[in-house]
CSV table of C-alpha atoms in Angstrom, one decimal:
chain,number,residue,atom,x,y,z
A,203,UNK,CA,-10.1,-0.2,-1.4
A,204,UNK,CA,-7.2,-2.3,-2.4
A,205,UNK,CA,-4.3,-0.8,-4.2
A,206,UNK,CA,-2.8,-4.1,-5.2
A,207,UNK,CA,-4.1,-6.7,-7.7
A,208,UNK,CA,-2.1,-9.5,-6.2
A,209,UNK,CA,-1.0,-10.7,-2.8
A,210,UNK,CA,2.4,-12.0,-4.0
A,211,UNK,CA,5.0,-10.3,-6.2
A,212,UNK,CA,6.5,-12.2,-9.0
A,213,UNK,CA,9.5,-11.3,-11.1
A,214,UNK,CA,9.6,-12.3,-14.7
A,215,UNK,CA,13.0,-12.0,-16.5
A,216,UNK,CA,13.1,-11.2,-20.2
A,217,UNK,CA,14.8,-13.7,-22.4
A,218,UNK,CA,17.8,-11.4,-23.1
A,219,UNK,CA,19.1,-11.4,-19.5
A,220,UNK,CA,22.0,-13.9,-19.4
A,221,UNK,CA,24.2,-14.5,-16.4
A,222,UNK,CA,27.5,-12.6,-16.7
A,223,UNK,CA,26.1,-10.1,-19.3
A,224,UNK,CA,24.8,-6.6,-18.9
A,225,UNK,CA,21.8,-6.3,-21.2
A,226,UNK,CA,21.3,-2.9,-23.0
A,227,UNK,CA,18.4,-1.7,-20.9
A,228,UNK,CA,20.6,-2.0,-17.7
A,229,UNK,CA,23.7,-0.5,-19.1
A,230,UNK,CA,24.9,3.1,-18.5
A,231,UNK,CA,26.8,3.0,-21.8
A,232,UNK,CA,24.9,5.2,-24.4
A,233,UNK,CA,26.3,3.1,-27.2
A,234,UNK,CA,24.7,0.0,-25.7
A,235,UNK,CA,21.1,1.4,-25.4
A,236,UNK,CA,17.9,-0.5,-26.0
A,237,UNK,CA,14.7,1.2,-27.0
A,238,UNK,CA,11.6,-1.1,-26.7
A,239,UNK,CA,9.5,-1.4,-29.8
A,240,UNK,CA,6.7,-3.8,-28.9
A,241,UNK,CA,3.3,-2.5,-27.7
A,242,UNK,CA,2.1,-3.1,-24.2
A,243,UNK,CA,5.6,-4.2,-22.9
A,244,UNK,CA,6.1,-1.1,-20.8
A,245,UNK,CA,9.8,-1.3,-20.5
A,246,UNK,CA,12.3,-4.0,-19.6
A,247,UNK,CA,14.4,-2.7,-16.7
A,248,UNK,CA,13.4,-5.2,-14.1
A,249,UNK,CA,14.3,-4.7,-10.4
A,250,UNK,CA,15.9,-7.8,-9.2
A,251,UNK,CA,16.4,-8.7,-5.5
A,252,UNK,CA,20.2,-8.1,-5.7
A,253,UNK,CA,19.8,-4.7,-7.4
A,254,UNK,CA,20.4,-1.3,-5.8
A,255,UNK,CA,17.2,0.6,-6.7
A,256,UNK,CA,19.0,3.9,-6.6
A,257,UNK,CA,21.4,2.9,-9.4
A,258,UNK,CA,18.9,4.1,-12.1
A,259,UNK,CA,16.2,6.9,-12.2
A,260,UNK,CA,13.4,4.4,-13.1
A,261,UNK,CA,12.5,0.7,-13.0
A,262,UNK,CA,9.7,-1.0,-14.8
A,263,UNK,CA,7.0,-3.4,-13.6
A,264,UNK,CA,7.7,-2.7,-9.9
A,265,UNK,CA,4.7,-3.2,-7.5
A,266,UNK,CA,4.7,-1.4,-4.2
A,267,UNK,CA,6.0,-3.4,-1.2
A,268,UNK,CA,3.7,-4.5,1.6
A,269,UNK,CA,5.0,-1.6,3.7
A,270,UNK,CA,4.3,0.8,0.9
A,271,UNK,CA,0.8,-0.5,0.5
A,272,UNK,CA,0.1,0.1,4.2
A,273,UNK,CA,1.4,3.6,3.9
A,274,UNK,CA,-0.8,4.2,0.8
A,275,UNK,CA,-3.9,2.9,2.5
A,276,UNK,CA,-3.3,5.1,5.5
A,277,UNK,CA,-3.0,8.1,3.2
A,278,UNK,CA,-6.3,7.2,1.5
A,279,UNK,CA,-8.0,7.0,4.9
A,280,UNK,CA,-6.8,10.5,5.7
A,281,UNK,CA,-8.3,11.7,2.4
A,282,UNK,CA,-11.6,10.1,3.0
A,283,UNK,CA,-11.8,11.7,6.5
A,284,UNK,CA,-11.5,15.2,4.9
A,285,UNK,CA,-13.6,15.2,1.8
A,286,UNK,CA,-14.7,18.0,-0.5
A,287,UNK,CA,-17.6,20.0,0.9
A,288,UNK,CA,-21.0,19.5,-0.5
A,289,UNK,CA,-21.0,23.0,-2.0
A,290,UNK,CA,-17.7,22.4,-3.8
A,291,UNK,CA,-18.7,18.9,-5.0
A,292,UNK,CA,-21.7,20.5,-6.6
A,293,UNK,CA,-19.9,23.4,-8.3
A,294,UNK,CA,-17.1,21.2,-9.6
A,295,UNK,CA,-19.4,18.6,-11.1
A,296,UNK,CA,-21.9,21.1,-12.6
A,297,UNK,CA,-19.4,23.0,-14.6
A,298,UNK,CA,-16.3,20.9,-15.3
A,299,UNK,CA,-15.6,22.7,-18.6
A,300,UNK,CA,-15.2,26.0,-16.7
A,301,UNK,CA,-12.2,24.6,-14.8
A,302,UNK,CA,-10.6,23.1,-18.0
A,303,UNK,CA,-11.1,26.5,-19.7
A,304,UNK,CA,-9.1,28.1,-16.9
A,305,UNK,CA,-6.5,25.4,-17.1
A,306,UNK,CA,-5.9,25.9,-20.8
A,307,UNK,CA,-5.9,29.7,-20.4
A,308,UNK,CA,-2.9,29.3,-18.0
A,309,UNK,CA,-1.3,26.3,-19.7
A,310,UNK,CA,-1.0,26.3,-23.5
A,311,UNK,CA,0.4,23.5,-25.7
A,312,UNK,CA,3.8,23.8,-23.9
A,313,UNK,CA,2.4,22.2,-20.7
A,314,UNK,CA,2.1,18.7,-22.1
A,315,UNK,CA,4.8,16.9,-24.1
A,316,UNK,CA,3.9,15.7,-27.6
A,317,UNK,CA,2.8,12.1,-27.4
A,318,UNK,CA,5.2,10.6,-30.0
A,319,UNK,CA,4.9,7.1,-28.5
A,320,UNK,CA,1.3,6.5,-29.5
A,321,UNK,CA,1.9,4.6,-32.8
A,322,UNK,CA,4.2,2.2,-30.9
A,323,UNK,CA,1.6,1.4,-28.3
A,324,UNK,CA,-1.3,1.4,-30.7
A,325,UNK,CA,-0.4,-0.1,-34.1
A,326,UNK,CA,-3.8,0.7,-35.5
A,327,UNK,CA,-2.7,4.4,-35.6
A,328,UNK,CA,0.1,3.4,-37.9
A,329,UNK,CA,-2.3,1.5,-40.1
A,330,UNK,CA,-4.7,4.4,-40.6
A,331,UNK,CA,-1.9,6.8,-41.4
A,332,UNK,CA,-0.1,4.7,-44.0
A,333,UNK,CA,-0.1,5.8,-47.6
A,334,UNK,CA,-3.0,4.4,-49.6
A,335,UNK,CA,-4.8,3.1,-46.6
A,336,UNK,CA,-8.1,4.7,-47.8
A,337,UNK,CA,-10.6,7.0,-46.2
A,338,UNK,CA,-10.2,6.8,-42.4
A,339,UNK,CA,-11.7,8.9,-39.6
A,340,UNK,CA,-9.9,9.2,-36.3
A,341,UNK,CA,-11.7,10.8,-33.3
A,342,UNK,CA,-9.7,12.1,-30.5
A,343,UNK,CA,-11.7,12.6,-27.3
A,344,UNK,CA,-10.2,15.1,-24.9
A,345,UNK,CA,-7.8,16.6,-27.5
A,346,UNK,CA,-6.6,19.4,-25.2
A,347,UNK,CA,-4.1,21.7,-26.9
A,348,UNK,CA,-3.2,19.2,-29.7
A,349,UNK,CA,-0.3,17.3,-28.2
A,350,UNK,CA,-1.7,14.1,-29.6
A,351,UNK,CA,-3.4,14.9,-32.9
A,352,UNK,CA,-0.6,17.1,-34.3
A,353,UNK,CA,2.2,14.5,-33.8
A,354,UNK,CA,-0.1,12.0,-35.6
A,355,UNK,CA,-0.7,14.3,-38.5
A,356,UNK,CA,3.0,15.1,-38.8
A,357,UNK,CA,3.7,11.4,-39.5
A,358,UNK,CA,0.6,10.9,-41.6
A,359,UNK,CA,1.0,9.7,-45.2
A,360,UNK,CA,-2.7,8.9,-45.8
A,361,UNK,CA,-4.2,11.7,-48.0
A,362,UNK,CA,-7.7,10.5,-47.0
A,363,UNK,CA,-7.2,10.7,-43.2
A,364,UNK,CA,-9.5,13.0,-41.3
A,365,UNK,CA,-8.9,13.7,-37.6
A,366,UNK,CA,-11.7,15.1,-35.5
A,367,UNK,CA,-10.2,16.6,-32.3
A,368,UNK,CA,-12.8,17.1,-29.6
A,369,UNK,CA,-12.7,18.6,-26.1
A,370,UNK,CA,-15.3,20.2,-23.9
A,371,UNK,CA,-13.0,23.1,-23.2
A,372,UNK,CA,-13.6,25.9,-25.7
A,373,UNK,CA,-10.2,27.3,-24.8
A,374,UNK,CA,-8.5,24.0,-25.7
A,375,UNK,CA,-10.3,24.0,-29.1
A,376,UNK,CA,-9.2,27.6,-29.8
A,377,UNK,CA,-5.6,26.6,-29.1
A,378,UNK,CA,-5.8,23.8,-31.7
A,379,UNK,CA,-7.5,26.0,-34.3
A,380,UNK,CA,-4.9,28.7,-33.8
A,381,UNK,CA,-2.0,26.4,-34.4
A,382,UNK,CA,0.1,26.7,-37.6
A,383,UNK,CA,-0.3,23.0,-38.1
A,384,UNK,CA,-4.1,23.2,-38.2
A,385,UNK,CA,-5.1,22.2,-41.7
A,386,UNK,CA,-8.9,21.6,-42.3
A,387,UNK,CA,-8.1,19.2,-45.1
A,388,UNK,CA,-7.1,16.7,-42.4
A,389,UNK,CA,-8.3,18.0,-39.0
A,390,UNK,CA,-11.3,19.6,-37.5
A,391,UNK,CA,-11.5,20.8,-33.9
A,392,UNK,CA,-14.9,20.9,-32.2
A,393,UNK,CA,-16.3,21.4,-28.7
A,394,UNK,CA,-17.9,18.2,-27.5
A,395,UNK,CA,-18.6,16.6,-24.2
A,396,UNK,CA,-18.2,12.8,-24.6
A,397,UNK,CA,-20.8,12.3,-21.8
A,398,UNK,CA,-23.4,14.5,-23.4
A,399,UNK,CA,-26.6,13.2,-25.1
A,400,UNK,CA,-25.4,14.5,-28.5
A,401,UNK,CA,-22.8,13.2,-30.9
A,402,UNK,CA,-19.9,15.4,-32.2
A,403,UNK,CA,-20.7,18.0,-34.9
A,404,UNK,CA,-20.4,16.5,-38.3
A,405,UNK,CA,-20.1,12.8,-37.3
A,406,UNK,CA,-22.8,10.2,-37.8
A,407,UNK,CA,-23.3,6.8,-36.1
A,408,UNK,CA,-20.9,4.2,-37.4
A,409,UNK,CA,-18.6,6.7,-39.1
A,410,UNK,CA,-15.4,6.4,-37.0
A,411,UNK,CA,-12.5,4.0,-37.5
A,412,UNK,CA,-10.5,4.7,-34.4
A,413,UNK,CA,-11.2,6.6,-31.1
A,414,UNK,CA,-8.3,7.9,-29.1
A,415,UNK,CA,-8.8,8.5,-25.4
A,416,UNK,CA,-5.6,9.4,-23.6
A,417,UNK,CA,-6.1,10.7,-20.0
A,418,UNK,CA,-9.6,11.8,-20.6
A,419,UNK,CA,-11.9,9.1,-19.2
A,420,UNK,CA,-10.5,9.9,-15.7
A,421,UNK,CA,-11.9,13.4,-16.0
A,422,UNK,CA,-15.5,12.1,-16.0
A,423,UNK,CA,-17.7,11.8,-13.0
A,424,UNK,CA,-18.4,8.0,-12.6
A,425,UNK,CA,-22.1,8.4,-13.3
A,426,UNK,CA,-21.1,9.7,-16.8
A,427,UNK,CA,-19.3,6.5,-17.8
A,428,UNK,CA,-22.2,4.7,-19.3
A,429,UNK,CA,-23.3,7.6,-21.5
A,430,UNK,CA,-19.7,8.2,-22.6
A,431,UNK,CA,-19.1,4.5,-23.5
A,432,UNK,CA,-22.5,4.5,-25.3
A,433,UNK,CA,-21.5,7.5,-27.4
A,434,UNK,CA,-18.2,5.9,-28.4
A,435,UNK,CA,-20.0,2.7,-29.3
A,436,UNK,CA,-22.5,4.5,-31.5
A,437,UNK,CA,-19.7,6.4,-33.4
A,438,UNK,CA,-17.5,3.5,-34.1
A,439,UNK,CA,-17.8,1.3,-37.2
A,440,UNK,CA,-18.2,-2.4,-36.5
A,441,UNK,CA,-14.6,-3.6,-35.9
A,442,UNK,CA,-13.5,-0.1,-34.9
A,443,UNK,CA,-11.1,0.3,-32.0
A,444,UNK,CA,-10.7,2.5,-28.9
A,445,UNK,CA,-7.1,3.3,-27.9
A,446,UNK,CA,-7.1,4.0,-24.2
A,447,UNK,CA,-4.6,5.2,-21.6
A,448,UNK,CA,-5.3,6.7,-18.1
A,449,UNK,CA,-4.5,6.7,-14.5
A,450,UNK,CA,-4.3,3.6,-12.4
A,451,UNK,CA,-5.2,3.0,-8.8
A,452,UNK,CA,-2.4,3.7,-6.3
A,453,UNK,CA,-0.6,6.1,-8.7
A,454,UNK,CA,1.6,8.7,-7.1
A,455,UNK,CA,-0.9,11.4,-8.1
A,456,UNK,CA,-3.6,9.7,-6.0
A,457,UNK,CA,-1.5,9.0,-3.0
A,458,UNK,CA,-0.3,12.6,-2.8
A,459,UNK,CA,-3.8,14.1,-2.8
A,460,UNK,CA,-4.2,16.5,0.1
A,461,UNK,CA,-7.2,16.9,2.4
A,462,UNK,CA,-10.3,18.5,0.9
A,463,UNK,CA,-9.7,16.8,-2.5
A,464,UNK,CA,-11.6,13.5,-2.0
A,465,UNK,CA,-15.0,13.6,-3.9
A,466,UNK,CA,-15.9,9.9,-3.7
A,467,UNK,CA,-14.0,6.6,-3.8
A,468,UNK,CA,-11.0,7.0,-6.2
A,469,UNK,CA,-12.4,10.3,-7.5
A,470,UNK,CA,-10.8,13.6,-6.6
A,471,UNK,CA,-10.7,17.3,-7.4
A,472,UNK,CA,-7.3,18.8,-8.2
A,473,UNK,CA,-6.1,22.1,-6.8
A,474,UNK,CA,-6.9,23.7,-10.2
A,475,UNK,CA,-10.5,22.5,-10.1
A,476,UNK,CA,-10.2,19.7,-12.6
A,477,UNK,CA,-11.4,16.2,-11.7
A,478,UNK,CA,-9.5,12.9,-11.8
A,479,UNK,CA,-10.4,9.3,-11.2
A,480,UNK,CA,-8.0,6.4,-10.6
A,481,UNK,CA,-9.0,3.1,-12.2
A,482,UNK,CA,-8.5,-0.5,-11.3
A,483,UNK,CA,-7.8,-3.1,-14.1
A,484,UNK,CA,-10.8,-5.2,-13.4
A,485,UNK,CA,-13.0,-2.1,-13.1
A,486,UNK,CA,-12.0,-0.9,-16.6
A,487,UNK,CA,-12.7,-4.4,-18.0
A,488,UNK,CA,-16.2,-4.3,-16.5
A,489,UNK,CA,-16.8,-0.8,-17.8
A,490,UNK,CA,-15.8,-1.4,-21.5
A,491,UNK,CA,-17.2,-5.0,-21.7
A,492,UNK,CA,-20.5,-3.6,-20.5
A,493,UNK,CA,-20.5,-6.0,-17.5
A,494,UNK,CA,-20.7,-3.1,-15.0
A,495,UNK,CA,-23.9,-1.8,-16.5
A,496,UNK,CA,-25.5,-5.1,-17.4
A,497,UNK,CA,-25.2,-6.3,-13.8
A,498,UNK,CA,-26.9,-3.3,-12.4
A,499,UNK,CA,-23.8,-2.3,-10.5
A,500,UNK,CA,-23.5,1.0,-12.4
A,501,UNK,CA,-21.7,3.6,-10.3
A,502,UNK,CA,-23.9,5.9,-8.2
A,503,UNK,CA,-22.6,9.2,-7.1
A,504,UNK,CA,-23.8,11.3,-4.2
A,505,UNK,CA,-26.4,13.8,-5.1
A,506,UNK,CA,-29.0,12.8,-7.6
A,507,UNK,CA,-29.4,16.4,-8.7
A,508,UNK,CA,-26.0,16.0,-10.5
A,509,UNK,CA,-27.1,13.2,-12.7
A,510,UNK,CA,-28.9,15.3,-15.3
A,511,UNK,CA,-25.9,17.6,-15.8
A,512,UNK,CA,-23.7,14.5,-16.0
A,513,UNK,CA,-25.7,13.3,-19.1
A,514,UNK,CA,-27.3,10.3,-17.4
A,515,UNK,CA,-30.8,9.4,-18.4
A,516,UNK,CA,-33.1,6.5,-17.5
A,517,UNK,CA,-33.9,6.0,-21.2
A,518,UNK,CA,-30.4,4.9,-22.3
A,519,UNK,CA,-30.4,2.1,-24.8
A,520,UNK,CA,-29.3,-1.4,-23.8
A,521,UNK,CA,-25.7,-1.4,-22.6
A,522,UNK,CA,-23.1,-1.3,-25.4
A,523,UNK,CA,-20.2,-3.6,-25.1
A,524,UNK,CA,-16.7,-3.9,-26.4
A,525,UNK,CA,-14.2,-6.8,-26.8
A,526,UNK,CA,-11.3,-6.0,-24.5
A,527,UNK,CA,-8.5,-6.8,-26.9
A,528,UNK,CA,-5.7,-5.7,-24.5
A,529,UNK,CA,-5.7,-4.2,-21.0
A,530,UNK,CA,-2.4,-3.8,-19.3
A,531,UNK,CA,-1.0,-2.2,-16.2
A,532,UNK,CA,2.0,0.1,-16.7
A,533,UNK,CA,3.9,0.3,-13.4
A,534,UNK,CA,7.0,2.3,-12.9
A,535,UNK,CA,9.2,3.0,-10.0
A,536,UNK,CA,10.7,6.5,-10.2
A,537,UNK,CA,13.8,7.3,-8.2
A,538,UNK,CA,15.0,10.6,-6.7
A,539,UNK,CA,18.6,9.5,-6.2
A,540,UNK,CA,19.6,12.8,-4.5
A,541,UNK,CA,16.8,12.5,-1.8
A,542,UNK,CA,16.7,8.7,-1.8
A,543,UNK,CA,13.0,8.7,-2.6
A,544,UNK,CA,10.9,6.1,-4.3
A,545,UNK,CA,7.8,7.2,-6.2
A,546,UNK,CA,5.3,4.7,-7.7
A,547,UNK,CA,3.5,5.5,-10.9
A,548,UNK,CA,0.6,3.4,-12.3
A,549,UNK,CA,-1.2,3.8,-15.6
A,550,UNK,CA,-3.8,1.7,-17.4
A,551,UNK,CA,-3.6,1.0,-21.1
A,552,UNK,CA,-6.2,-0.8,-23.2
A,553,UNK,CA,-7.5,-1.6,-26.7
A,554,UNK,CA,-11.3,-2.1,-26.9
A,555,UNK,CA,-13.0,-3.2,-30.2
A,556,UNK,CA,-16.6,-2.8,-31.2
A,557,UNK,CA,-17.7,-6.3,-32.3
A,558,UNK,CA,-18.6,-6.9,-35.9
A,559,UNK,CA,-22.1,-8.4,-36.5
A,560,UNK,CA,-20.6,-11.8,-37.2
A,561,UNK,CA,-18.8,-11.8,-33.8
A,562,UNK,CA,-22.2,-12.4,-32.1
A,563,UNK,CA,-23.0,-15.5,-34.2
A,564,UNK,CA,-22.2,-18.8,-32.5
């Protein structure tokens, strides 16, 4: 497994960096502060060769050094050598909702911060929430305790917007329904597993304008990917869009995994029993474009007995496919200045569009 997408590291300077000037994003002066506003830019504090990395708490677009990559690979080898037992692999994959129910019983809506950045990264969310934008349906998959759907509704000006917040944890859905912000005129919360053979309650094929998937695809077992993508494809209208963000390969959370957590390549069980996968950029492109499934390289997990529970069937329809409109890697170097530690974070962010019928005509 390679944790790097390139063998050389290039530094691209934004246009606002001029010799002899301190641009806003590199200034400690609060009155000279720059907040980025363009989607998929992922920050503008570039780490230059002459910089002291411990001057700021975070830097953008920093890839691990060759030395760091060797250390990461060594840690992954240690993880592979001490995998999850067969017994634990079976029980964690057979009842994933059980562990998320426990998670939300212990962690309410205060565990996650409200995701107020979504409309900046995904302009389509601003479009469907604008006044007089018409009847729109937004499906959030893996809604958790509502830290995404409620901020969207607070900024909503579209009287005809309906949000369907789905999660396969009954406890998570209960938390959403119990919120003071829960208004059935604009939101419904339902239990639904995106990798099941059924569509969400109350939704028909081709009825959804936007699907929001933020740190949820990584919770699926790899053999569930095809069914999940198929379900999303069925639900979206032609031209509908998937807004996606999730964990990237080599992220700090992966490198820090302890012994007894490795389930299969890049797929782990956390200490609380929830599952997590770390994606590569090309891998995600192959998944959502359908290339992974069309080529016969669909991911196979250990233990065929788990496939039925995972929602996998040999009778799946021909592989759905999406246009990969955008797919970026958000890398960030976090700094603990007190302990002089460097911590690398890596997330994947994408926009995938269901083709319109005319898109297939040459």
